[in-house]
Every structure is written in C-alpha cells, then in structure tokens.
mmCIF file of C-alpha atoms and ligand atoms in Angstrom:
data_model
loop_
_atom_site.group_PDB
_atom_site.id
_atom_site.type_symbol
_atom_site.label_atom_id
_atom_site.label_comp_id
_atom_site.label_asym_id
_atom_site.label_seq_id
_atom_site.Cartn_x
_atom_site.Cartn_y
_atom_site.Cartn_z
ATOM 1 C CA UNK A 1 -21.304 -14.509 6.124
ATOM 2 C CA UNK A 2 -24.582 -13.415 4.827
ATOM 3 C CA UNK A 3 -24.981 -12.113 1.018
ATOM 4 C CA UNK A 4 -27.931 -10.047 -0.282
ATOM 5 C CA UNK A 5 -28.401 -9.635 -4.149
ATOM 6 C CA UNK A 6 -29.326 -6.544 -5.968
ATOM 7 C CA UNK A 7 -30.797 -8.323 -9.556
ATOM 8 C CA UNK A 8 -27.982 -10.538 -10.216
ATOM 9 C CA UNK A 9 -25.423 -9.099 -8.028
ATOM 10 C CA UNK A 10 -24.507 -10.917 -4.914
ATOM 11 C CA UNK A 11 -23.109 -8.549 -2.463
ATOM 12 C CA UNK A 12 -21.529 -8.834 0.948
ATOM 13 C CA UNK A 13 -24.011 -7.982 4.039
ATOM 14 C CA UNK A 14 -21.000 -5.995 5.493
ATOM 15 C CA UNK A 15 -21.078 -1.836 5.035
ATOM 16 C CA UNK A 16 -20.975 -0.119 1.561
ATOM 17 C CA UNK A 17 -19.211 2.973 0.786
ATOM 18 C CA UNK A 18 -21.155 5.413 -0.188
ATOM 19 C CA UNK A 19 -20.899 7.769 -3.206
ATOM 20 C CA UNK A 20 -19.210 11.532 -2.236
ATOM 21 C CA UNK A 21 -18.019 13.791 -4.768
ATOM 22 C CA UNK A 22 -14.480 15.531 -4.764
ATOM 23 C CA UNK A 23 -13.549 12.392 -1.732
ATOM 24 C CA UNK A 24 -14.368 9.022 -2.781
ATOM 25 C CA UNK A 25 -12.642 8.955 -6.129
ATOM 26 C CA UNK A 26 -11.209 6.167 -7.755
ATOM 27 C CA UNK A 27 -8.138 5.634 -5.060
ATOM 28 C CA UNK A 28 -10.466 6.328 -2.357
ATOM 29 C CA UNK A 29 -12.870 3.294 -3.711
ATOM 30 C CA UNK A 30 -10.134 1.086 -4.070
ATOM 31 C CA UNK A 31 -8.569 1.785 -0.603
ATOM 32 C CA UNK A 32 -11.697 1.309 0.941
ATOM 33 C CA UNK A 33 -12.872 -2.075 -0.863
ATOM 34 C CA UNK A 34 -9.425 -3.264 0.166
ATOM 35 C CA UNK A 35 -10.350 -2.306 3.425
ATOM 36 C CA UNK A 36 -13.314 -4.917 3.019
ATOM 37 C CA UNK A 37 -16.141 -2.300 1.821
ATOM 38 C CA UNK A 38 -18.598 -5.193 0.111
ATOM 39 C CA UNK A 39 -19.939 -2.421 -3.045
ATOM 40 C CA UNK A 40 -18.948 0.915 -4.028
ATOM 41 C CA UNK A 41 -20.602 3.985 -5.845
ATOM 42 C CA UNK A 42 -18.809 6.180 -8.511
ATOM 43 C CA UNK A 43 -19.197 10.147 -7.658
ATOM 44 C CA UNK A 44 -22.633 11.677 -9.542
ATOM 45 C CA UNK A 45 -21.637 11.818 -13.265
ATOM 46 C CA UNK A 46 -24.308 14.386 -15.150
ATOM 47 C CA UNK A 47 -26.184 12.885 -17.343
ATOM 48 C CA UNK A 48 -26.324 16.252 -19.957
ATOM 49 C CA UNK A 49 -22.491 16.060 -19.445
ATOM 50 C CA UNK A 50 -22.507 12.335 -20.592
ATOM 51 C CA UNK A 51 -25.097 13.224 -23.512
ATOM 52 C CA UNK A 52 -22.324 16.602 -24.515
ATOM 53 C CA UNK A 53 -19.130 14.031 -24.066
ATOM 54 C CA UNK A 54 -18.109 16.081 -21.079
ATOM 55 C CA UNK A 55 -14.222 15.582 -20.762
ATOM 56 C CA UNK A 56 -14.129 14.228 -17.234
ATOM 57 C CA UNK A 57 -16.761 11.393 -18.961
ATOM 58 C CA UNK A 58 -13.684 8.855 -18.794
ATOM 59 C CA UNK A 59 -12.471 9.464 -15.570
ATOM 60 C CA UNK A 60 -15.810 9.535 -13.656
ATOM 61 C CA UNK A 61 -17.044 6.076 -15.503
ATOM 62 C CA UNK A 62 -14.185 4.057 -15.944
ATOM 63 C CA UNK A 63 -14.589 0.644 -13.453
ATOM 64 C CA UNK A 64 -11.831 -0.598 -12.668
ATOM 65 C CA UNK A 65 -11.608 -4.358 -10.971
ATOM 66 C CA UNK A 66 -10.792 -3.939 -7.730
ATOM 67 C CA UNK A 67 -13.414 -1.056 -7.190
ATOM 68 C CA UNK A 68 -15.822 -3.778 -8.264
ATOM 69 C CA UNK A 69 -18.937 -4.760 -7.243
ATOM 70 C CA UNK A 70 -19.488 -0.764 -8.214
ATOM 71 C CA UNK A 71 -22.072 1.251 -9.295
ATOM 72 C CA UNK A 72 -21.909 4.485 -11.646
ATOM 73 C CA UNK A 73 -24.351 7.050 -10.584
ATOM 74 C CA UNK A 74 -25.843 9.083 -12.969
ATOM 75 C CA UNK A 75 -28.100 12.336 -11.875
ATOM 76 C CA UNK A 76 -30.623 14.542 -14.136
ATOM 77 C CA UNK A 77 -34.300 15.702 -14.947
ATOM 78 C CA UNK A 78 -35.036 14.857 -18.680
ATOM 79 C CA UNK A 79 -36.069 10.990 -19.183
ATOM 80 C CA UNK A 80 -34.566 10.996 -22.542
ATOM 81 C CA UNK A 81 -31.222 12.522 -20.983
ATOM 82 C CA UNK A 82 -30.574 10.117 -18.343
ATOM 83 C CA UNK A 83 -31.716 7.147 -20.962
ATOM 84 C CA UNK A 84 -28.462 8.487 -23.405
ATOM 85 C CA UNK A 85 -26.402 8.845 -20.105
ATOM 86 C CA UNK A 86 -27.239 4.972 -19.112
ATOM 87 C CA UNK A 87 -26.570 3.589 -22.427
ATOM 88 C CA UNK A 88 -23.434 5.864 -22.336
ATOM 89 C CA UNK A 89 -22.548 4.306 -19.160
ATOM 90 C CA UNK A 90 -23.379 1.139 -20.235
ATOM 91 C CA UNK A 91 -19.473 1.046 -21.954
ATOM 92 C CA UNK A 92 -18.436 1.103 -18.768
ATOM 93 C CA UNK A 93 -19.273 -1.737 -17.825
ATOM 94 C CA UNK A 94 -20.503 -1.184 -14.009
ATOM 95 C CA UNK A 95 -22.144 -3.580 -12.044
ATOM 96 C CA UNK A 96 -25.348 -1.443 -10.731
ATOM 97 C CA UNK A 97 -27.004 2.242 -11.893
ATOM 98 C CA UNK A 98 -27.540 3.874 -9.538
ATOM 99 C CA UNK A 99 -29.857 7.170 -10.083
ATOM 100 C CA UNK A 100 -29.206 9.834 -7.286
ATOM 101 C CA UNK A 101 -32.640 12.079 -6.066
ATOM 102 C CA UNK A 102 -30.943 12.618 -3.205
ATOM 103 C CA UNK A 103 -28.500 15.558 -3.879
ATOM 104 C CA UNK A 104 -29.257 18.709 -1.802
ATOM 105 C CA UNK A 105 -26.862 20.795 -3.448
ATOM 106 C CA UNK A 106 -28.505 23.996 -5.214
ATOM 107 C CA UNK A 107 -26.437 23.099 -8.616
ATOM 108 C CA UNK A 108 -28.048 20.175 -8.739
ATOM 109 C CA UNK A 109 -31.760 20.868 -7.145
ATOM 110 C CA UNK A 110 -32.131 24.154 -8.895
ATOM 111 C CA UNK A 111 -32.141 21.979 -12.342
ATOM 112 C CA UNK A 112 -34.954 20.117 -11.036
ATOM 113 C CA UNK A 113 -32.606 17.042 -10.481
ATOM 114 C CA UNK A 114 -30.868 15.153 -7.248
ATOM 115 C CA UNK A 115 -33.640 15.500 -4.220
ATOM 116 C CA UNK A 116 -35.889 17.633 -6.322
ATOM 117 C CA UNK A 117 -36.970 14.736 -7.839
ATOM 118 C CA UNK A 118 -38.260 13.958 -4.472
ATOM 119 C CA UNK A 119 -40.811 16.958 -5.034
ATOM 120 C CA UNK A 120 -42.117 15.338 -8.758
ATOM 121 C CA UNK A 121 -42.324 11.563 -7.921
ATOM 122 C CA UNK A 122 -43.843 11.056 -11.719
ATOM 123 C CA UNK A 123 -41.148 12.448 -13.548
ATOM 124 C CA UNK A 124 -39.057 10.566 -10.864
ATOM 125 C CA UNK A 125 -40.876 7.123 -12.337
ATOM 126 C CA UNK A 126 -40.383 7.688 -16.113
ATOM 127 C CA UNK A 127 -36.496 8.376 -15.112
ATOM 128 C CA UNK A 128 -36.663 4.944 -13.856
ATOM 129 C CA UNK A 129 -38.789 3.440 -16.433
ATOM 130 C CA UNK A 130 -36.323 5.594 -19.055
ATOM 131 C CA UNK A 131 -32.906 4.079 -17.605
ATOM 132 C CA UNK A 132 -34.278 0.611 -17.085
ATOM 133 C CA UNK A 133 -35.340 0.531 -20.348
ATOM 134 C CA UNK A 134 -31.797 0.244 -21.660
ATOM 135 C CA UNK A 135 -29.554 -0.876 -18.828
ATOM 136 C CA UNK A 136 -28.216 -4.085 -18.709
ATOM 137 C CA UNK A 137 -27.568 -3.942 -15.204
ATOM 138 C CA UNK A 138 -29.411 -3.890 -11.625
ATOM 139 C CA UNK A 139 -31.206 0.010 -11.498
ATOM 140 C CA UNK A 140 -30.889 1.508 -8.245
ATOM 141 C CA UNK A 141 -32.363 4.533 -6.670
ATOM 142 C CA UNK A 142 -30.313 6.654 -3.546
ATOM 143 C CA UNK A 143 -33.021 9.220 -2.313
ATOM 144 C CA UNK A 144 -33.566 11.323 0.740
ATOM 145 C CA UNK A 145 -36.328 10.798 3.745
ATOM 146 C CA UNK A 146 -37.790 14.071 1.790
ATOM 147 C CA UNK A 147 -37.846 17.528 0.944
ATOM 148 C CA UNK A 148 -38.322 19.311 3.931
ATOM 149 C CA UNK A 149 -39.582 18.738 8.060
ATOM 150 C CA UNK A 150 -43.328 19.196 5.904
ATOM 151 C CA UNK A 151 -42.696 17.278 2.890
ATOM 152 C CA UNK A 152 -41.780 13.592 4.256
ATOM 153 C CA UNK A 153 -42.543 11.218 1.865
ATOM 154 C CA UNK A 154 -39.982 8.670 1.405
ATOM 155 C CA UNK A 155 -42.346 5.768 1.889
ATOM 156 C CA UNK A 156 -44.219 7.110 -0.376
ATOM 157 C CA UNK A 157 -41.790 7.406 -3.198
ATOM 158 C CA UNK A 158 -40.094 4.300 -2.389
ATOM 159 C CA UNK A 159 -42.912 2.711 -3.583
ATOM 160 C CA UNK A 160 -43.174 4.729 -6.940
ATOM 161 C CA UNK A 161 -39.430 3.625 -7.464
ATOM 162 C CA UNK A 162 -40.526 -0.188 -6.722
ATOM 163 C CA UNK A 163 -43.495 -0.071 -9.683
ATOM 164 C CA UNK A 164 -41.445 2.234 -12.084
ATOM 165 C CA UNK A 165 -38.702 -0.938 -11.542
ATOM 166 C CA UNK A 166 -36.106 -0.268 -9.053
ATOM 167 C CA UNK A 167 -34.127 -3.365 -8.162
ATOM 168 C CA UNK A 168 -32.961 -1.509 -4.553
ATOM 169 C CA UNK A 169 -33.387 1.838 -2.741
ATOM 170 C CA UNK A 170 -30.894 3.511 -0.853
ATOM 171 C CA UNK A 171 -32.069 5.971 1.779
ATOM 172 C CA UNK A 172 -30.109 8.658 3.748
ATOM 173 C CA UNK A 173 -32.489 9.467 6.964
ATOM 174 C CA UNK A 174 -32.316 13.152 6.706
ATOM 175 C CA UNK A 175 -34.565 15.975 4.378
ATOM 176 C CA UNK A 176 -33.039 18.009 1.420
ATOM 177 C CA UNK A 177 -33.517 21.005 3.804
ATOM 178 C CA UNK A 178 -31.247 19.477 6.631
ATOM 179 C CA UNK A 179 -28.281 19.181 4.266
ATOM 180 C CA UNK A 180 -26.225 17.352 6.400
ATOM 181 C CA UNK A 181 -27.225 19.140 9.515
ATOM 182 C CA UNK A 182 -28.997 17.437 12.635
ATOM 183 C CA UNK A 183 -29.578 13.343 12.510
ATOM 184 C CA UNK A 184 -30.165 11.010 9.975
ATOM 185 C CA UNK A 185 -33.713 9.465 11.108
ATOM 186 C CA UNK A 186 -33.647 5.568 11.200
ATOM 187 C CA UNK A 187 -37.194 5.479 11.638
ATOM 188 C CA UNK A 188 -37.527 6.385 7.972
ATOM 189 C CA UNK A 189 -35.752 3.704 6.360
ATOM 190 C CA UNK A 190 -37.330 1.080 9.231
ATOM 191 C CA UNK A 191 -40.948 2.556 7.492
ATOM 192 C CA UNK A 192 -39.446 2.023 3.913
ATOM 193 C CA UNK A 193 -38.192 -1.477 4.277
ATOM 194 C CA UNK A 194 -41.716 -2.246 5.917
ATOM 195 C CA UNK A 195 -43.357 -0.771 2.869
ATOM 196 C CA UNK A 196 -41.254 -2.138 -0.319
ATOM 197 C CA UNK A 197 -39.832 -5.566 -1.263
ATOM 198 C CA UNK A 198 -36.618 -4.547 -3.108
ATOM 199 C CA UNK A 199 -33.781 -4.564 -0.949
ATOM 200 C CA UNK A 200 -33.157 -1.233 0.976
ATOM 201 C CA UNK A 201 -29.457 0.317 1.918
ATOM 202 C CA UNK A 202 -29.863 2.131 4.791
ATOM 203 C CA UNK A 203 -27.385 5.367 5.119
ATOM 204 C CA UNK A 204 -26.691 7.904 7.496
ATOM 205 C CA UNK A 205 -24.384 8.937 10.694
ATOM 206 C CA UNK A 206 -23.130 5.327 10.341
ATOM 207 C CA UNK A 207 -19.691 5.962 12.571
ATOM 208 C CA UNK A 208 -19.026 2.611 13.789
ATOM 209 C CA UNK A 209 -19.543 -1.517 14.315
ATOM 210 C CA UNK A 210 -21.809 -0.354 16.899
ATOM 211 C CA UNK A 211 -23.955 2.038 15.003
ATOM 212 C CA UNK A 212 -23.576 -0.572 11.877
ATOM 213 C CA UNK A 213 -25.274 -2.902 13.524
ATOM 214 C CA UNK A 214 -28.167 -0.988 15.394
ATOM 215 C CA UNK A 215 -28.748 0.536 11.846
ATOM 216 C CA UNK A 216 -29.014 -3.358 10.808
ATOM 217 C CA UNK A 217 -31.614 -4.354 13.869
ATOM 218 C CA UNK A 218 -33.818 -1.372 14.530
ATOM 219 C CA UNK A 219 -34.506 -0.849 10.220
ATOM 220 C CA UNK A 220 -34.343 -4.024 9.096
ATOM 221 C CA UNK A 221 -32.041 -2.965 6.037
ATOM 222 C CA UNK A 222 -30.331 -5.374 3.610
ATOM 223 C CA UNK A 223 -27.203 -3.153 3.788
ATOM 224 C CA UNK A 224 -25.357 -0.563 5.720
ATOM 225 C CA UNK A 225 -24.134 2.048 3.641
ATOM 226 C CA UNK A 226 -21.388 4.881 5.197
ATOM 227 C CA UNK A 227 -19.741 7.727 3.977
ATOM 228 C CA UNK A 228 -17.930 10.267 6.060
ATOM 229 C CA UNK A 229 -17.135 8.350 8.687
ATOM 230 C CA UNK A 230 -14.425 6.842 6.401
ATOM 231 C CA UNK A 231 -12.582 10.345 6.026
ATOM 232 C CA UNK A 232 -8.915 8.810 7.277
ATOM 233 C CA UNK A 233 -10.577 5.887 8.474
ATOM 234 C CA UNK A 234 -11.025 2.742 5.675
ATOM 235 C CA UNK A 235 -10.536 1.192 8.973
ATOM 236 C CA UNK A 236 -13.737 0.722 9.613
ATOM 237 C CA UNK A 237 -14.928 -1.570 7.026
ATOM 238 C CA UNK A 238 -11.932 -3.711 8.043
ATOM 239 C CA UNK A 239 -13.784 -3.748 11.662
ATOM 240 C CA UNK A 240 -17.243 -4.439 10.280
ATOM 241 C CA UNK A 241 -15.793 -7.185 7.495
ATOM 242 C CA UNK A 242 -14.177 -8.934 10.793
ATOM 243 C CA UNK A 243 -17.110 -8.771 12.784
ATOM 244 C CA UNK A 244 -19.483 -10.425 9.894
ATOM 245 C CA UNK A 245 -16.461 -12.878 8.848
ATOM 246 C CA UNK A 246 -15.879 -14.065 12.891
ATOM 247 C CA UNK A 247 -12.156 -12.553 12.011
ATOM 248 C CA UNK A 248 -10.166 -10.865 14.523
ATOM 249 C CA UNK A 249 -10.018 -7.224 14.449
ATOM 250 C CA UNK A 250 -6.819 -5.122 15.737
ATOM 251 C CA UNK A 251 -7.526 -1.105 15.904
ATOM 252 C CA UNK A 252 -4.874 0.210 13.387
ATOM 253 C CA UNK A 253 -1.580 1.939 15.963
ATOM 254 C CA UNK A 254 -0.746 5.485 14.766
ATOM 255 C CA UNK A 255 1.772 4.069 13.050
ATOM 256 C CA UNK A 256 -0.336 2.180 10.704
ATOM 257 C CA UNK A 257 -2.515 5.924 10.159
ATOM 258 C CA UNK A 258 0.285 6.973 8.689
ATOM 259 C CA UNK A 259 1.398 3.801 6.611
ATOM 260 C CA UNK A 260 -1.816 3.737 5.420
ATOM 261 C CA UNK A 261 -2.360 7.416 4.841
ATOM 262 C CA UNK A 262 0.656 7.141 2.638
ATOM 263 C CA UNK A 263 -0.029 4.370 0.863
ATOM 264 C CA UNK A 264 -3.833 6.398 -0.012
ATOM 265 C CA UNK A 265 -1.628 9.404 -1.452
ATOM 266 C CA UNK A 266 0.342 6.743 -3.676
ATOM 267 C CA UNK A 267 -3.063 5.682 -5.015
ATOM 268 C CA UNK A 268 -4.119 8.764 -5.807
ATOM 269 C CA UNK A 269 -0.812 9.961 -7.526
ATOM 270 C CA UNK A 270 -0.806 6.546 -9.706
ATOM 271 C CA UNK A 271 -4.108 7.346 -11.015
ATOM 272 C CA UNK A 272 -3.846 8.348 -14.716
ATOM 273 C CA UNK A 273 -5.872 11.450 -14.991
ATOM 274 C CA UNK A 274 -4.640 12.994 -12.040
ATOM 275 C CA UNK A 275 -0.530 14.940 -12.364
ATOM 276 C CA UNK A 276 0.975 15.343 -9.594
ATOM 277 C CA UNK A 277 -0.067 19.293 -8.441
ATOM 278 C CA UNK A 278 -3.523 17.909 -8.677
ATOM 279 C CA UNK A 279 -3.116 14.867 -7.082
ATOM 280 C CA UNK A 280 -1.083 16.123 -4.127
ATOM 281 C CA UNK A 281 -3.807 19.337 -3.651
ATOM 282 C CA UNK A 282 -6.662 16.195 -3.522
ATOM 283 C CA UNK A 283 -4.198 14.411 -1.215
ATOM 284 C CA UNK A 284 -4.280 17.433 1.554
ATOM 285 C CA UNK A 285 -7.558 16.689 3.336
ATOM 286 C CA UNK A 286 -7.088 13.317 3.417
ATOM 287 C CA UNK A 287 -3.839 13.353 5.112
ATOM 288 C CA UNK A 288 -5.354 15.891 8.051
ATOM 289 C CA UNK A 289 -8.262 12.969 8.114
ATOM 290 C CA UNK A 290 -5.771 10.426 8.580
ATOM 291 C CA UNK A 291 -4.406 12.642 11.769
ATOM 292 C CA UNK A 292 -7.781 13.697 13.317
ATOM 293 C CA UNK A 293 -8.500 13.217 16.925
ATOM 294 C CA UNK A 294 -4.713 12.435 17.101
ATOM 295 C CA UNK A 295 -2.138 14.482 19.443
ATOM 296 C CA UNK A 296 -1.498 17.505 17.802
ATOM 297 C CA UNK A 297 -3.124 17.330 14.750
ATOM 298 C CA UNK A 298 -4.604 20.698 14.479
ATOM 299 C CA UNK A 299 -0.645 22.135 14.948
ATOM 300 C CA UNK A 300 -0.003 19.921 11.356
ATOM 301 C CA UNK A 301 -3.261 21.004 9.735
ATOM 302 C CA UNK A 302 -1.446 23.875 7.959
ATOM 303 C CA UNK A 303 1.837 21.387 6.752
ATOM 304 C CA UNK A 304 -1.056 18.518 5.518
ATOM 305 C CA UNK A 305 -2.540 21.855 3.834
ATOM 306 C CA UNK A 306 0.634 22.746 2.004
ATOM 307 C CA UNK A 307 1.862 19.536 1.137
ATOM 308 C CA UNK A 308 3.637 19.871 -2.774
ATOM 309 C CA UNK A 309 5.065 16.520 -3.183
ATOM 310 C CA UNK A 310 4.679 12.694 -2.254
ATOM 311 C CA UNK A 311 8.176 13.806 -0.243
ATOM 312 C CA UNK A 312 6.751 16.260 1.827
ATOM 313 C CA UNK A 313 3.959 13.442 2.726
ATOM 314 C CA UNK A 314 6.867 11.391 4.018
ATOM 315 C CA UNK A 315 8.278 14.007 6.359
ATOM 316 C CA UNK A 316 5.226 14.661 7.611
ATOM 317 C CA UNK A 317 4.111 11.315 8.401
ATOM 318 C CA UNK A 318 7.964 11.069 10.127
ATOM 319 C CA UNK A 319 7.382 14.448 12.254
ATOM 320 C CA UNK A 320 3.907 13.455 12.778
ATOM 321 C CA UNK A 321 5.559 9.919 14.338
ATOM 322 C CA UNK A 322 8.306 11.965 16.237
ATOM 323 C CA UNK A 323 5.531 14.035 17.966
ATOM 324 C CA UNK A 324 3.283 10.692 19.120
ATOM 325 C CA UNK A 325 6.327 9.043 20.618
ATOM 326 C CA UNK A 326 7.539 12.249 22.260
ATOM 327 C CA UNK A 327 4.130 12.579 24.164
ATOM 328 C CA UNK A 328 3.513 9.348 25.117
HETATM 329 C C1 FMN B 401 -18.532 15.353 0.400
HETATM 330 C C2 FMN B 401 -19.782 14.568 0.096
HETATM 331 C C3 FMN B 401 -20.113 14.285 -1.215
HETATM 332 C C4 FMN B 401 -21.252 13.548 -1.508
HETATM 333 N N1 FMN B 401 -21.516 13.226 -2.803
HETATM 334 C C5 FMN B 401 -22.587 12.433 -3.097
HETATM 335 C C6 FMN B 401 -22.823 11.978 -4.428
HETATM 336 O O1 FMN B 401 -22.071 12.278 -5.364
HETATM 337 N N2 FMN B 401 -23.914 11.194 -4.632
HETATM 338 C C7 FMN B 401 -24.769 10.829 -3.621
HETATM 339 O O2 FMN B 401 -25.736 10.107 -3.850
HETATM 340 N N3 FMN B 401 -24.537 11.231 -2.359
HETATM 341 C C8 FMN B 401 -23.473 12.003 -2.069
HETATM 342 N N4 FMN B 401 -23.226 12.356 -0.774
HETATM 343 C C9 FMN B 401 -24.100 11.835 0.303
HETATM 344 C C10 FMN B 401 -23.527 10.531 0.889
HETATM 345 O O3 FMN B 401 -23.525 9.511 -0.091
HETATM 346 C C11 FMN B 401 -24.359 10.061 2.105
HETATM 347 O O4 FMN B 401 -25.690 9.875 1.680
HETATM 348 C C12 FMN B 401 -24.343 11.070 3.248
HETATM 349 O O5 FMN B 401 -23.032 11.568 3.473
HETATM 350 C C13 FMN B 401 -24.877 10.436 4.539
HETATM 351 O O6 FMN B 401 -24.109 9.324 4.929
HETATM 352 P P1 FMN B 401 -22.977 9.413 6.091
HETATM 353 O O7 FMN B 401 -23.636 9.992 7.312
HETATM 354 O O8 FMN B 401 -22.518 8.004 6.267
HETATM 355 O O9 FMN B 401 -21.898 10.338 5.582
HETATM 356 C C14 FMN B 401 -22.101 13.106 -0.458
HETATM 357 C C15 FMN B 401 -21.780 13.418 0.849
HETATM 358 C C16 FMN B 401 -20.622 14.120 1.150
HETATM 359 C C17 FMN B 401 -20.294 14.422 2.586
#
C-alpha cells in the first residue's frame, strides 16, 4: 500500500470522497470511509455564515472520528472573512482546509466566490495567504480546469495556489460553464501535476477501478478523488481499497444493496441534528440510488420517494427482494 502526505497527514493512495452538498453528509462520510474511502471532505460551509454564527455552524463542522482523515471546506471572497471562518473552524478540529474555487453554482459565483475565484487569481492568493495564516492544519485548494471553453487556466492558477502556500490542489477536469455537463478533461490535471510540486487530487467521471486507475497513470495524480459515482454505491471504494491492499473483492449481491442501503438510512436517522421527517426525506434518494440499474427500480422510484419511516424502508427493501427473486 502506497501513502501520500498532505503537510503532516499521511493518507491512503486509494480514492477519496469528494465533498457534495445536500449528499455526502455526515452518515454518508462515515458509510463511505467504512467502505475504505482513504480522506473525506465536509459539504462547503460559508465562511460569512461562520463569521454571523450561522445555526447549521455545528452540524456542518463537527469531525467526528470515523469520518477522519477529513477536511472542512470553507468557501468565500473577503480575505478577512475566510481568515475568521478558518480560525472558526479551527475548533473543529479537522485534519485539512480545504478552500473550494470550484463551485459553479450561481449562489455561490454571483458573490464572487467558488469558481469565480478562478476569474481573480490575486484575490484567490491572499485567500490562501489569509487562511494559512491562521490554520493549524494542511491548506488545500479544490478548483476547476477554468471558467469557460476560453478561459482555461488551471495551470496557471495552480501555480498561484503553490506560491500563496497551498499544501495540495484538487482539480475537477471540467470549466465553471460545463457545470457538470460533457467530460471531465484528464489532460488538465496531467498539465497541473507537470507544472506544481504539491500533491494534486485528481477528480472527475471517476466510475470505477478501471477509470481509478487510468486517472492514476495517464495524470500522474497523488490521489483519486470521486463523487457521484458513490450515489448507492460505497461499494466502490471497497473495490479500489482491495485492489491497492492485494485483498479480494466480491461485487456486493442485491441482497447486500439493500442491507447496506438500510444500514445508510440508520446512519442518517442516528445523527443528532437530523429528526426523523428530515432524516427519512434525506433518506429518499439514496434508497432509489441503492436500487438503480436494478430490475424494476424505476416501478419503486415513487415508494423510495414517499418513504415516512425507517419501517417503510424495511418493506421496501423486502418487496424490492420479493421482485429480484421473482424475476430471476
Ligand atoms: C450534488 C453535488 C454537490 C457538490 N457539492 C460540492 C461541494 O460542496 N464542494 C465542492 O468542492 N464540490 C462539490 N461538488 C463537486 C464534486 O466534489 C466533484 O468535484 C464533482 O462531482 C466531479 O466529480 P465526480 O465526477 O466524481 O462526481 C458537488 C457535486 C455534486 C454532484
């Protein structure tokens, strides 16, 4: 097994989970590093909402040990801001910072923050100055391959993140513009790696051991970092972790889906913040994940869209069971 270190954090050369608002959560993280993900990434935490005492401060930062080695990630515009927001963070004891400049969501870009920073690499650099300053942990940086099809300049800013002190980049091959439309571009993060020497976590359309380890070879990254291909499927980072660890790896049977996809919805209902209504609604697209590509599971759609209670989770895992064994 191979380990990289970001600063003074050893990590796993395996596959990271990346950061995703309103999915990975806290049960999510813990499912998935369970699974054998080697580093995690809270969801983007504001850094005026840190600086106001936001009420969903607690939840977002809190780092709990088996989510750990994580990162909070903090997003913003104003040096001074995100400097309050890091030193805020810094009760939470995470492992990393991560900054994000890579959010394409108009919330976030019209506030000159997330991958508009990508359009302003200065301001980008005193952020990271700003934040260093005062964290007591590895810095990290999760950015875009640019703007736009005629604003490509993640080499570019890579670099700027390197001098203003960056101990790692993270870089998702595709432009603010493409959203998450079209491919992620590996050439990018190949060209970044060749350019900086802070590790680099290379991200995007990661969907399998295959694809985890072409992403590995043709960029040269010190880590593979995926997101949605882990909707319903922690799975894979058990494949990956077996494949680095020379472990045997069994494909989980539909059974297993649905022990697992249970055993998720537990872990979101025994989360503190979270009663039950609002756990089970955040439970509803994770149990049609858990079911996708599966026989029939557009026909259950509308039940794992309704579900109420942890109950009604059970049936349908049962009925879901019923319906594999009938058709095979
Ligand atoms: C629902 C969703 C929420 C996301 N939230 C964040 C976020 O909070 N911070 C961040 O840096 N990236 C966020 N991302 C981007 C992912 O971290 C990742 O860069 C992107 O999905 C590409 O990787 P993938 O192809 O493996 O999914 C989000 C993506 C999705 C789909």
């Amino acid at each position: 097994m191979e380990y990289i270190s970001i600063g003074n954090v050893k990590l796993k050369k395996t596959a990271a989970l990346a950061p995703m608002a309103s999915v990975a959560d806290r049960a999510y993280r813990i499912l998935c590093r369970e699974f054998g993900a080697c580093y995690t990434v809270s969801e983007l935490i504001s850094s005026k909402g840190l600086c106001y005492s936001d009420k969903k401060t607690a939840e977002l930062c809190t780092v709990t040990e088996k989510e750990r080695p994580m990162a909070l990630q903090i997003f913003g515009d104003d040096p001074e801001f995100m400097k309050r927001g890091a030193e805020i963070c810094m009760s939470y004891h995470p492992d990393i910072l991560d900054i994000n400049m890579g959010c394409p969501v108009p919330k976030v870009v019209n506030n000159n923050s997330g991958s508009a920073l990508m359009k302003d690499p200065d301001r980008a650099a005193k952020i990271v100055e700003a934040v260093k300053s005062i964290s007591e942990v590895p810095v990290t940086v999760k950015f875009r391959k640019g703007w736009s099809r005629d604003m490509v300049n993640a080499v570019e800013f890579a670099e700027v993140m390197e001098q203003a002190g960056a101990d790692a980049v993270t870089v998702h091959g595709r432009t603010k513009d493409q959203m998450y439309s079209g491919s992620s571009d590996m050439d990018i993060i190949k060209q970044v790696k060749q350019a900086v020497s802070i590790p680099v976590i290379g991200n995007g359309d990661v969907d399998s051991l295959s694809s985890c380890l072409d992403m590995y070879s043709y960029t040269g990254c010190d880590l593979v970092m995926i997101g949605r291909a882990s909707y319903g499927n922690p799975f894979i980072f058990r494949e990956i972790d077996c494949y680095f660890d020379n472990g045997e790896y069994t494909p989980p049977t539909v059974e297993k889906r649905m022990e697992i996809m249970l055993y998720h919805i537990e872990l979101i209902l025994s989360q503190p913040e979270k009663d039950e209504t609002r756990a089970m609604r955040e439970a509803r697209k994770h149990a049609s994940w858990y079911m996708k590509g599966l026989y029939g599971a557009a026909a259950f759609r509308n039940r794992c869209y309704s579900l109420e209670t942890f109950d009604d989770a059970k049936r349908l895992a049962e009925d879901f069971l019923k319906l594999q064994h009938e058709h095979s």
